[in-house]
Amino acid sequence: MNLALWIGAGVLAGVALAGGISKTFVPKQRLAAVHGGGWTAGVSAGFVKTLGVLELLAAAGLILPAAVGIAPLLVPVTAACWVALMVGAMITHGRRGEAPLVLLNLVYLALALFIAWGRFGPGSFAG
């Protein structure tokens, strides 16, 4: 169980890192031009960058607290916050008729739920 939770957290952290880097450092106009980035045309550049920073924090929060042994409770809390972020992404892509992206976000949501459930429960760092 512990290995599966670490792998899941690593995969999700990689996704968050890639998304966070692109949203934080790639200009909004370039993001709007790529597949799945059309939603950025309807929001401010500051909003896109804020989401990017949140994703960078999520990448760190899924791995670092447990890896360094400081406040490992932040891992499932971060995963639970990722669930909320994915609900928003699913709504956004659903409104735009982007069903494949909704399904992809659903996979990320399920992975985050697994991590939150596992780290709050049977795979907790407390025991």
XYZ file of N, CA and C in Angstrom:
381
model
N 0.834 -1.191 0.000
C 0.000 0.000 0.000
C 0.877 1.254 0.000
N 1.896 1.246 0.849
C 2.766 2.408 0.942
C 3.442 2.707 -0.398
N 3.906 1.667 -1.075
C 4.563 1.856 -2.371
C 3.584 2.425 -3.397
N 2.371 1.898 -3.423
C 1.366 2.397 -4.360
C 1.046 3.869 -4.090
N 0.981 4.248 -2.827
C 0.713 5.643 -2.472
C 1.873 6.550 -2.877
N 3.105 6.079 -2.689
C 4.268 6.875 -3.109
C 4.302 7.033 -4.625
N 4.016 5.949 -5.348
C 3.999 6.025 -6.812
C 2.904 6.981 -7.271
N 1.719 6.845 -6.694
C 0.615 7.737 -7.037
C 0.958 9.194 -6.763
N 1.553 9.443 -5.618
C 1.940 10.817 -5.274
C 3.005 11.334 -6.233
N 3.930 10.469 -6.627
C 4.967 10.879 -7.571
C 4.395 11.220 -8.934
N 3.484 10.397 -9.412
C 2.840 10.661 -10.709
C 2.063 11.963 -10.645
N 1.263 12.121 -9.599
C 0.458 13.339 -9.474
C 1.347 14.568 -9.295
N 2.436 14.432 -8.562
C 3.369 15.555 -8.403
C 3.992 15.929 -9.749
N 4.289 14.937 -10.572
C 4.817 15.213 -11.905
C 3.825 15.969 -12.766
N 2.572 15.561 -12.703
C 1.504 16.253 -13.440
C 1.385 17.692 -12.944
N 1.367 17.856 -11.623
C 1.242 19.190 -11.045
C 2.439 20.067 -11.401
N 3.624 19.487 -11.386
C 4.831 20.239 -11.724
C 4.796 20.705 -13.179
N 4.436 19.810 -14.082
C 4.376 20.180 -15.503
C 3.325 21.266 -15.742
N 2.147 21.076 -15.159
C 1.097 22.088 -15.315
C 1.458 23.402 -14.652
N 2.086 23.320 -13.495
C 2.464 24.530 -12.780
C 3.533 25.325 -13.510
N 4.505 24.633 -14.067
C 5.556 25.330 -14.815
C 4.960 26.013 -16.037
N 4.111 25.288 -16.768
C 3.552 25.895 -17.984
C 2.653 27.087 -17.658
N 1.817 26.950 -16.656
C 0.905 28.053 -16.332
C 1.637 29.246 -15.712
N 2.711 28.979 -15.008
C 3.440 30.058 -14.347
C 4.378 30.795 -15.290
N 5.020 30.064 -16.201
C 6.089 30.660 -16.989
C 5.825 30.811 -18.485
N 4.801 30.150 -19.006
C 4.481 30.284 -20.431
C 3.449 31.399 -20.580
N 3.647 32.315 -21.525
C 2.679 33.397 -21.711
C 1.277 32.872 -22.024
N 0.294 33.571 -21.527
C -1.105 33.166 -21.677
C -1.480 32.960 -23.140
N -0.977 33.776 -24.027
C -1.309 33.664 -25.446
C -0.808 32.335 -26.019
N 0.362 31.901 -25.595
C 0.884 30.603 -26.063
C 0.097 29.453 -25.482
N -0.323 29.580 -24.224
C -1.152 28.530 -23.620
C -2.487 28.405 -24.334
N -3.078 29.538 -24.695
C -4.385 29.529 -25.362
C -4.314 28.854 -26.725
N -3.131 28.804 -27.333
C -2.980 28.248 -28.674
C -2.818 26.726 -28.679
N -2.523 26.112 -27.539
C -2.311 24.662 -27.509
C -3.603 23.938 -27.150
N -3.661 22.654 -27.525
C -4.837 21.830 -27.222
C -5.084 21.803 -25.712
N -6.296 22.119 -25.322
C -6.659 22.132 -23.909
C -6.377 23.441 -23.208
N -5.757 24.378 -23.887
C -5.425 25.650 -23.264
C -6.364 26.780 -23.633
N -7.386 26.487 -24.423
C -8.309 27.522 -24.867
C -9.025 28.238 -23.734
N -9.182 27.571 -22.611
C -9.867 28.184 -21.471
C -9.145 29.429 -20.980
N -7.841 29.518 -21.237
C -7.079 30.657 -20.730
C -7.464 31.967 -21.409
N -8.065 31.882 -22.600
C -8.458 33.099 -23.317
C -9.522 33.884 -22.550
N -10.322 33.200 -21.742
C -11.413 33.859 -21.034
C -11.097 34.303 -19.618
N -9.839 34.172 -19.207
C -9.467 34.557 -17.846
C -8.232 35.453 -17.888
N -7.956 36.085 -16.773
C -6.801 36.991 -16.728
C -5.492 36.207 -16.627
N -4.422 36.853 -17.038
C -3.096 36.247 -16.938
C -2.755 35.974 -15.468
N -3.188 36.855 -14.578
C -2.940 36.660 -13.152
C -3.611 35.404 -12.620
N -4.817 35.114 -13.105
C -5.522 33.907 -12.680
C -4.775 32.662 -13.135
N -4.313 32.675 -14.385
C -3.570 31.534 -14.916
C -2.295 31.323 -14.110
N -1.580 32.395 -13.817
C -0.340 32.284 -13.045
C -0.618 31.825 -11.613
N -1.722 32.280 -11.035
C -2.090 31.835 -9.688
C -2.340 30.333 -9.674
N -3.061 29.832 -10.672
C -3.263 28.388 -10.760
C -1.929 27.667 -10.913
N -1.026 28.251 -11.697
C 0.288 27.652 -11.879
C 1.062 27.554 -10.578
N 1.039 28.611 -9.815
C 1.738 28.606 -8.519
C 1.100 27.579 -7.577
N -0.224 27.491 -7.579
C -0.900 26.490 -6.752
C -0.487 25.075 -7.161
N -0.351 24.858 -8.455
C 0.075 23.539 -8.921
C 1.526 23.256 -8.524
N 2.378 24.254 -8.560
C 3.760 24.063 -8.103
C 3.794 23.726 -6.613
N 2.975 24.417 -5.840
C 2.883 24.111 -4.406
C 2.338 22.706 -4.177
N 1.377 22.294 -5.008
C 0.829 20.938 -4.890
C 1.909 19.899 -5.177
N 2.726 20.145 -6.196
C 3.803 19.200 -6.518
C 4.723 19.022 -5.312
N 5.058 20.121 -4.685
C 5.909 20.046 -3.497
C 5.173 19.397 -2.332
N 3.913 19.750 -2.142
C 3.140 19.253 -1.005
C 2.814 17.774 -1.063
N 2.849 17.202 -2.249
C 2.583 15.770 -2.379
C 3.793 14.913 -2.032
N 4.985 15.501 -2.073
C 6.207 14.720 -1.881
C 7.029 15.176 -0.677
N 7.341 16.457 -0.624
C 8.325 16.944 0.352
C 7.969 16.707 1.821
N 6.732 16.963 2.264
C 6.472 16.764 3.697
C 6.785 15.345 4.173
N 6.418 14.360 3.383
C 6.696 12.975 3.774
C 8.164 12.634 3.596
N 8.773 13.142 2.520
C 10.174 12.817 2.248
C 11.114 13.346 3.319
N 10.813 14.528 3.847
C 11.697 15.103 4.869
C 11.186 14.854 6.283
N 9.985 14.283 6.396
C 9.448 13.953 7.716
C 8.952 15.141 8.507
N 8.664 16.245 7.832
C 8.143 17.432 8.513
C 6.705 17.655 8.051
N 5.777 17.566 8.969
C 4.351 17.773 8.708
C 3.825 16.884 7.579
N 4.016 15.564 7.671
C 3.556 14.686 6.600
C 2.037 14.689 6.404
N 1.305 15.235 7.366
C -0.142 15.378 7.197
C -0.477 16.258 6.000
N 0.476 17.073 5.566
C 0.237 17.930 4.406
C 0.052 17.140 3.111
N 0.549 15.906 3.058
C 0.402 15.103 1.841
C -1.072 14.826 1.548
N -1.848 14.238 2.473
C -3.256 14.009 2.147
C -4.065 15.306 2.048
N -3.656 16.324 2.779
C -4.343 17.613 2.664
C -4.133 18.184 1.258
N -2.912 18.088 0.759
C -2.622 18.547 -0.594
C -3.414 17.741 -1.609
N -3.486 16.433 -1.416
C -4.254 15.587 -2.335
C -5.733 15.975 -2.322
N -6.270 16.274 -1.154
C -7.668 16.704 -1.067
C -7.877 18.040 -1.787
N -6.928 18.934 -1.670
C -7.014 20.209 -2.390
C -6.927 19.991 -3.897
N -6.128 19.014 -4.323
C -6.024 18.691 -5.747
C -7.377 18.204 -6.271
N -8.120 17.462 -5.432
C -9.463 17.017 -5.822
C -10.320 18.230 -6.169
N -10.293 19.244 -5.318
C -11.078 20.452 -5.573
C -10.633 21.138 -6.863
N -9.332 21.193 -7.095
C -8.809 21.797 -8.317
C -9.283 21.024 -9.546
N -9.306 19.703 -9.464
C -9.747 18.882 -10.595
C -11.243 19.007 -10.846
N -12.017 19.206 -9.804
C -13.457 19.447 -10.005
C -13.630 20.722 -10.826
N -12.902 21.763 -10.466
C -12.957 23.012 -11.234
C -12.503 22.823 -12.670
N -11.438 22.047 -12.869
C -10.945 21.784 -14.229
C -11.975 21.001 -15.033
N -12.619 20.028 -14.394
C -13.635 19.241 -15.091
C -14.826 20.103 -15.496
N -15.225 20.998 -14.626
C -16.334 21.900 -14.954
C -15.945 22.801 -16.118
N -14.750 23.357 -16.056
C -14.279 24.257 -17.117
C -14.222 23.542 -18.459
N -13.583 22.376 -18.488
C -13.465 21.652 -19.748
C -14.823 21.112 -20.207
N -15.675 20.741 -19.267
C -17.019 20.284 -19.627
C -17.832 21.372 -20.298
N -17.764 22.574 -19.782
C -18.473 23.708 -20.394
C -17.961 24.000 -21.792
N -16.706 23.676 -22.043
C -16.110 23.926 -23.354
C -16.286 22.736 -24.303
N -16.951 21.679 -23.819
C -17.173 20.505 -24.656
C -15.926 19.677 -24.900
N -14.988 19.708 -23.974
C -13.718 18.995 -24.115
C -13.747 17.707 -23.278
N -14.566 16.752 -23.743
C -14.775 15.511 -22.991
C -13.494 14.736 -22.705
N -12.556 14.616 -23.649
C -11.327 13.877 -23.314
C -10.552 14.506 -22.147
N -10.566 15.831 -22.057
C -9.875 16.497 -20.949
C -10.633 16.322 -19.641
N -11.958 16.262 -19.714
C -12.749 15.979 -18.515
C -12.381 14.600 -17.982
N -12.269 13.631 -18.891
C -11.899 12.274 -18.470
C -10.489 12.230 -17.889
N -9.570 12.948 -18.482
C -8.202 13.005 -17.956
C -8.189 13.612 -16.553
N -8.935 14.698 -16.373
C -9.026 15.314 -15.043
C -9.689 14.372 -14.048
N -10.620 13.546 -14.517
C -11.261 12.562 -13.649
C -10.246 11.517 -13.176
N -9.331 11.129 -14.045
C -8.267 10.196 -13.657
C -7.386 10.834 -12.582
N -7.005 12.095 -12.787
C -6.190 12.788 -11.786
C -6.948 12.931 -10.470
N -8.241 13.204 -10.557
C -9.074 13.321 -9.359
C -9.100 11.992 -8.612
N -9.289 10.888 -9.336
C -9.331 9.568 -8.699
C -7.996 9.244 -8.025
N -6.903 9.584 -8.679
C -5.582 9.353 -8.092
C -5.407 10.174 -6.814
N -5.847 11.420 -6.848
C -5.763 12.273 -5.662
C -6.646 11.738 -4.537
N -7.825 11.241 -4.878
C -8.695 10.637 -3.855
C -8.023 9.419 -3.225
N -7.380 8.605 -4.045
C -6.667 7.439 -3.530
C -5.571 7.865 -2.550
N -4.816 8.886 -2.913
C -3.738 9.363 -2.050
C -4.303 9.936 -0.756
N -5.338 10.753 -0.867
C -5.941 11.340 0.337
C -6.491 10.248 1.250
N -7.241 9.306 0.669
C -7.800 8.205 1.457
C -6.682 7.385 2.101
N -5.682 7.047 1.313
C -4.609 6.207 1.823
C -3.782 6.871 2.897
N -3.469 8.130 2.704
C -2.604 8.819 3.673
C -3.357 9.321 4.893
N -4.675 9.513 4.781
C -5.458 9.813 5.970
C -5.771 8.525 6.739
N -5.797 7.400 6.027
C -6.235 6.144 6.616
C -5.151 5.103 6.716
N -5.291 4.013 5.930
C -4.422 2.847 6.109
C -2.937 3.070 5.825
N -2.604 4.027 4.989
C -1.200 4.278 4.688
C -0.684 5.534 5.353
N -1.292 5.897 6.464
C -0.930 7.118 7.170
C 0.519 7.098 7.633
N 1.128 8.268 7.656
C 2.500 8.389 8.153
C 2.532 8.423 9.682
N 1.367 8.497 10.314
C 1.305 8.608 11.771
C 1.684 7.303 12.468
N 1.497 6.183 11.792
C 1.723 4.909 12.474
C 2.873 4.206 12.047
